[in-house]
């Protein structure tokens, strides 16, 4: 079963615009991670935010975490065509001895 | 290349045949994970190893699925008597984990093995 639910399922923006993706989850977590996947390829880790952190930055990425609402957001600023990919949130809850549980992802298209 | 490698990258087989996928993790990583991903979905956890011990296998989809990591290095995922519903991308990932089960850190994924069952 998938715990994280990303929203929107698909997002299309112009190059230079910001892209915001949201993730909601159901159980308490140790940390939440965001991954990127280009079509037909493996996943690449972007950023990890721990349950006691509220915001984290990495380059053009900004992640927030609200544990009271069980939600996270990923903001990509000044998007580029090369940012076109699927983005997944993954929660580390170790519920039922399951490591990272991934959502269904947001498909981002950045149009040049 | 010192990343996670998977072989084969693509496998086409007929229903009823057995298939085996191999994963070579990053050498110093003690944890190895198998996930399955179907089109338009996120990765679905199957099983994982810490060193040679398979610590969780209840998520394997049926008894036709089995995984091994005999020497705590590479791993194999075997699917017996394949069915068309097994068609998917099979992803392997590795990580460096402490002895506690909690707190999965960053996973390093391979490029996946795409299975097509005719």
CSV table of C-alpha atoms in Angstrom, one decimal:
chain,number,residue,atom,x,y,z
A,1,UNK,CA,0.0,0.0,0.0
A,2,UNK,CA,1.1,3.6,-0.6
A,3,UNK,CA,1.1,6.0,2.2
A,4,UNK,CA,2.1,9.2,0.5
A,5,UNK,CA,-0.3,10.9,-1.9
A,6,UNK,CA,1.1,13.6,-4.1
A,7,UNK,CA,-0.9,16.4,-5.5
A,8,UNK,CA,-1.3,17.3,-8.3
A,9,UNK,CA,-0.9,14.1,-10.3
A,10,UNK,CA,0.4,16.2,-13.2
A,11,UNK,CA,1.7,19.7,-13.5
A,12,UNK,CA,2.7,21.6,-16.6
A,13,UNK,CA,4.5,25.0,-16.3
A,14,UNK,CA,6.7,27.3,-18.4
A,15,UNK,CA,10.4,27.5,-18.0
A,16,UNK,CA,11.3,30.0,-15.3
A,17,UNK,CA,8.2,29.5,-13.3
A,18,UNK,CA,8.1,27.8,-9.8
A,19,UNK,CA,6.6,24.4,-9.4
A,20,UNK,CA,5.0,23.3,-6.1
A,21,UNK,CA,4.1,19.7,-5.4
A,22,UNK,CA,2.4,18.5,-2.2
A,23,UNK,CA,2.4,15.2,-0.4
A,24,UNK,CA,0.1,14.0,2.3
A,25,UNK,CA,0.6,10.9,4.5
A,26,UNK,CA,-1.2,9.0,7.1
A,27,UNK,CA,1.0,7.8,9.9
A,28,UNK,CA,3.8,9.2,12.1
A,29,UNK,CA,7.1,9.3,10.4
A,30,UNK,CA,10.8,9.4,11.2
A,31,UNK,CA,11.6,11.3,8.0
A,32,UNK,CA,10.2,12.2,4.6
A,33,UNK,CA,12.2,12.1,1.4
A,34,UNK,CA,11.7,13.4,-2.1
A,35,UNK,CA,12.9,11.6,-5.2
A,36,UNK,CA,13.0,12.4,-8.9
A,37,UNK,CA,12.6,9.9,-11.7
A,38,UNK,CA,13.2,10.6,-15.4
A,39,UNK,CA,11.1,8.5,-17.7
A,40,UNK,CA,12.3,4.8,-17.7
A,41,UNK,CA,15.1,5.4,-15.3
A,42,UNK,CA,15.8,4.8,-11.6
A,43,UNK,CA,15.0,7.2,-8.8
A,44,UNK,CA,17.4,9.8,-7.6
A,45,UNK,CA,17.3,11.2,-4.1
A,46,UNK,CA,16.7,14.9,-3.8
A,47,UNK,CA,16.3,15.8,-0.2
A,48,UNK,CA,15.5,14.3,3.2
A,49,UNK,CA,13.6,16.2,6.0
A,50,UNK,CA,13.4,14.8,9.5
A,51,UNK,CA,10.3,14.8,11.6
A,52,UNK,CA,11.7,17.5,13.9
A,53,UNK,CA,12.5,19.8,10.9
A,54,UNK,CA,10.1,22.2,9.3
A,55,UNK,CA,11.9,23.5,6.3
A,56,UNK,CA,15.0,22.5,4.3
A,57,UNK,CA,16.7,23.9,1.2
A,58,UNK,CA,19.0,22.4,-1.4
A,59,UNK,CA,19.9,24.6,-4.3
A,60,UNK,CA,16.6,25.5,-6.1
A,61,UNK,CA,14.7,23.0,-4.0
A,62,UNK,CA,12.7,24.0,-0.9
A,63,UNK,CA,10.9,21.4,1.2
A,64,UNK,CA,8.6,22.0,4.1
A,65,UNK,CA,7.1,19.5,6.5
A,66,UNK,CA,4.0,20.0,8.7
A,67,UNK,CA,3.7,17.0,10.9
A,68,UNK,CA,0.5,18.3,12.5
A,69,UNK,CA,-1.2,18.2,9.1
A,70,UNK,CA,0.9,15.2,7.9
A,71,UNK,CA,1.9,17.0,4.8
A,72,UNK,CA,5.0,18.1,2.9
A,73,UNK,CA,5.6,20.3,-0.1
A,74,UNK,CA,8.4,20.5,-2.6
A,75,UNK,CA,9.1,23.8,-4.3
A,76,UNK,CA,11.3,24.0,-7.4
A,77,UNK,CA,12.2,27.6,-8.1
A,78,UNK,CA,13.1,29.0,-11.6
A,79,UNK,CA,12.3,25.7,-13.3
A,80,UNK,CA,14.2,24.4,-16.3
A,81,UNK,CA,13.2,22.1,-19.1
A,82,UNK,CA,15.6,19.6,-17.5
A,83,UNK,CA,13.4,19.5,-14.4
A,84,UNK,CA,10.8,17.6,-16.4
A,85,UNK,CA,10.4,14.3,-14.5
A,86,UNK,CA,8.2,12.5,-12.0
A,87,UNK,CA,8.6,13.5,-8.4
A,88,UNK,CA,7.8,11.1,-5.5
A,89,UNK,CA,7.6,11.6,-1.8
A,90,UNK,CA,8.6,8.7,0.4
A,91,UNK,CA,7.9,8.3,4.1
A,92,UNK,CA,10.0,6.5,6.5
A,93,UNK,CA,7.6,5.2,9.2
A,94,UNK,CA,8.9,1.7,9.7
A,95,UNK,CA,5.3,0.7,10.1
A,96,UNK,CA,5.0,-3.1,9.7
A,97,UNK,CA,8.7,-3.3,9.2
A,98,UNK,CA,8.5,-1.6,5.8
A,99,UNK,CA,11.2,0.9,4.8
A,100,UNK,CA,10.4,3.8,2.5
A,101,UNK,CA,6.8,3.9,1.3
A,102,UNK,CA,6.4,5.9,-1.9
A,103,UNK,CA,3.4,7.9,-3.2
A,104,UNK,CA,2.2,7.7,-6.8
A,105,UNK,CA,4.1,10.8,-7.8
A,106,UNK,CA,3.6,14.1,-9.6
A,107,UNK,CA,4.5,14.3,-13.3
A,108,UNK,CA,6.1,17.6,-13.9
A,109,UNK,CA,6.5,19.0,-17.4
A,110,UNK,CA,8.5,22.2,-17.9
A,111,UNK,CA,8.0,23.7,-21.3
A,112,UNK,CA,10.8,25.7,-22.8
B,1,UNK,CA,30.9,3.2,-12.1
B,2,UNK,CA,30.3,2.7,-8.4
B,3,UNK,CA,26.5,3.1,-8.4
B,4,UNK,CA,23.9,0.4,-8.1
B,5,UNK,CA,23.8,-1.8,-11.1
B,6,UNK,CA,21.0,-4.1,-12.3
B,7,UNK,CA,21.0,-6.8,-14.9
B,8,UNK,CA,19.3,-7.3,-17.3
B,9,UNK,CA,17.9,-3.9,-18.0
B,10,UNK,CA,15.2,-5.4,-20.2
B,11,UNK,CA,13.7,-8.9,-20.1
B,12,UNK,CA,11.0,-10.2,-22.4
B,13,UNK,CA,9.6,-13.7,-21.5
B,14,UNK,CA,6.7,-15.9,-22.2
B,15,UNK,CA,4.1,-16.6,-19.6
B,16,UNK,CA,5.1,-19.5,-17.4
B,17,UNK,CA,8.8,-19.0,-17.7
B,18,UNK,CA,11.1,-18.2,-14.8
B,19,UNK,CA,13.1,-15.0,-14.7
B,20,UNK,CA,16.0,-13.9,-12.4
B,21,UNK,CA,17.2,-10.3,-11.9
B,22,UNK,CA,20.5,-9.4,-10.4
B,23,UNK,CA,21.4,-6.4,-8.4
B,24,UNK,CA,24.9,-5.2,-7.4
B,25,UNK,CA,24.7,-2.6,-4.7
B,26,UNK,CA,27.2,0.1,-3.8
B,27,UNK,CA,30.0,-1.9,-2.2
B,28,UNK,CA,30.0,-0.4,1.3
B,29,UNK,CA,26.2,-0.5,1.6
B,30,UNK,CA,24.8,-3.1,4.0
B,31,UNK,CA,21.1,-2.7,3.1
B,32,UNK,CA,19.6,-3.8,-0.1
B,33,UNK,CA,16.0,-3.3,-1.2
B,34,UNK,CA,13.8,-4.5,-4.0
B,35,UNK,CA,10.8,-2.5,-5.2
B,36,UNK,CA,8.4,-3.0,-8.1
B,37,UNK,CA,7.0,-0.2,-10.2
B,38,UNK,CA,4.1,-0.3,-12.6
B,39,UNK,CA,3.3,2.4,-15.1
B,40,UNK,CA,2.0,5.5,-13.5
B,41,UNK,CA,2.6,4.3,-10.0
B,42,UNK,CA,5.2,4.8,-7.4
B,43,UNK,CA,7.6,2.1,-6.3
B,44,UNK,CA,6.0,-0.7,-4.2
B,45,UNK,CA,8.2,-2.3,-1.6
B,46,UNK,CA,8.9,-6.0,-2.0
B,47,UNK,CA,11.7,-7.1,0.4
B,48,UNK,CA,14.9,-6.0,1.9
B,49,UNK,CA,18.2,-7.3,3.3
B,50,UNK,CA,20.6,-6.2,5.9
B,51,UNK,CA,23.8,-7.9,5.0
B,52,UNK,CA,22.8,-11.4,4.1
B,53,UNK,CA,19.7,-11.5,6.3
B,54,UNK,CA,16.4,-11.0,4.7
B,55,UNK,CA,14.6,-9.0,7.3
B,56,UNK,CA,11.3,-8.4,5.6
B,57,UNK,CA,9.7,-10.6,2.9
B,58,UNK,CA,6.0,-10.5,3.7
B,59,UNK,CA,5.5,-7.9,1.0
B,60,UNK,CA,6.7,-10.2,-1.8
B,61,UNK,CA,3.7,-10.5,-4.0
B,62,UNK,CA,3.3,-14.2,-4.0
B,63,UNK,CA,5.2,-17.4,-3.3
B,64,UNK,CA,6.4,-17.2,-6.9
B,65,UNK,CA,8.7,-14.4,-5.9
B,66,UNK,CA,11.9,-15.0,-4.0
B,67,UNK,CA,15.0,-13.1,-3.3
B,68,UNK,CA,18.5,-14.0,-2.0
B,69,UNK,CA,21.6,-12.2,-0.9
B,70,UNK,CA,23.9,-15.1,-0.2
B,71,UNK,CA,27.1,-13.3,0.8
B,72,UNK,CA,25.7,-10.0,1.7
B,73,UNK,CA,26.9,-8.4,-1.5
B,74,UNK,CA,24.8,-8.9,-4.7
B,75,UNK,CA,21.2,-10.0,-4.7
B,76,UNK,CA,18.9,-11.9,-7.0
B,77,UNK,CA,15.2,-11.6,-7.4
B,78,UNK,CA,13.5,-14.6,-9.0
B,79,UNK,CA,10.0,-14.9,-10.3
B,80,UNK,CA,8.8,-18.3,-11.1
B,81,UNK,CA,6.0,-19.2,-13.5
B,82,UNK,CA,5.6,-15.6,-14.7
B,83,UNK,CA,2.2,-14.1,-15.4
B,84,UNK,CA,1.3,-11.2,-17.5
B,85,UNK,CA,0.5,-9.2,-14.3
B,86,UNK,CA,4.2,-9.5,-13.4
B,87,UNK,CA,5.1,-7.1,-16.2
B,88,UNK,CA,6.7,-4.1,-14.4
B,89,UNK,CA,10.0,-2.4,-13.6
B,90,UNK,CA,11.9,-4.1,-10.8
B,91,UNK,CA,14.0,-1.6,-8.9
B,92,UNK,CA,16.9,-2.4,-6.6
B,93,UNK,CA,18.3,0.1,-4.1
B,94,UNK,CA,20.9,0.1,-1.5
B,95,UNK,CA,21.8,2.2,1.6
B,96,UNK,CA,24.1,2.3,4.5
B,97,UNK,CA,22.0,1.6,7.6
B,98,UNK,CA,22.7,1.4,11.3
B,99,UNK,CA,21.8,-1.6,13.3
B,100,UNK,CA,18.5,-0.1,14.4
B,101,UNK,CA,15.5,-0.8,12.0
B,102,UNK,CA,14.3,2.7,12.2
B,103,UNK,CA,15.4,5.6,10.1
B,104,UNK,CA,15.9,4.7,6.6
B,105,UNK,CA,18.4,7.1,5.1
B,106,UNK,CA,18.9,8.0,1.4
B,107,UNK,CA,18.3,5.1,-1.0
B,108,UNK,CA,20.5,4.8,-4.0
B,109,UNK,CA,18.6,3.2,-6.9
B,110,UNK,CA,19.7,1.3,-9.9
B,111,UNK,CA,18.3,1.9,-13.3
B,112,UNK,CA,15.8,-1.0,-13.0
B,113,UNK,CA,15.1,-4.2,-14.8
B,114,UNK,CA,12.0,-3.9,-17.0
B,115,UNK,CA,10.1,-7.2,-17.4
B,116,UNK,CA,7.6,-7.8,-20.1
B,117,UNK,CA,5.6,-11.1,-19.9
B,118,UNK,CA,3.9,-12.0,-23.2
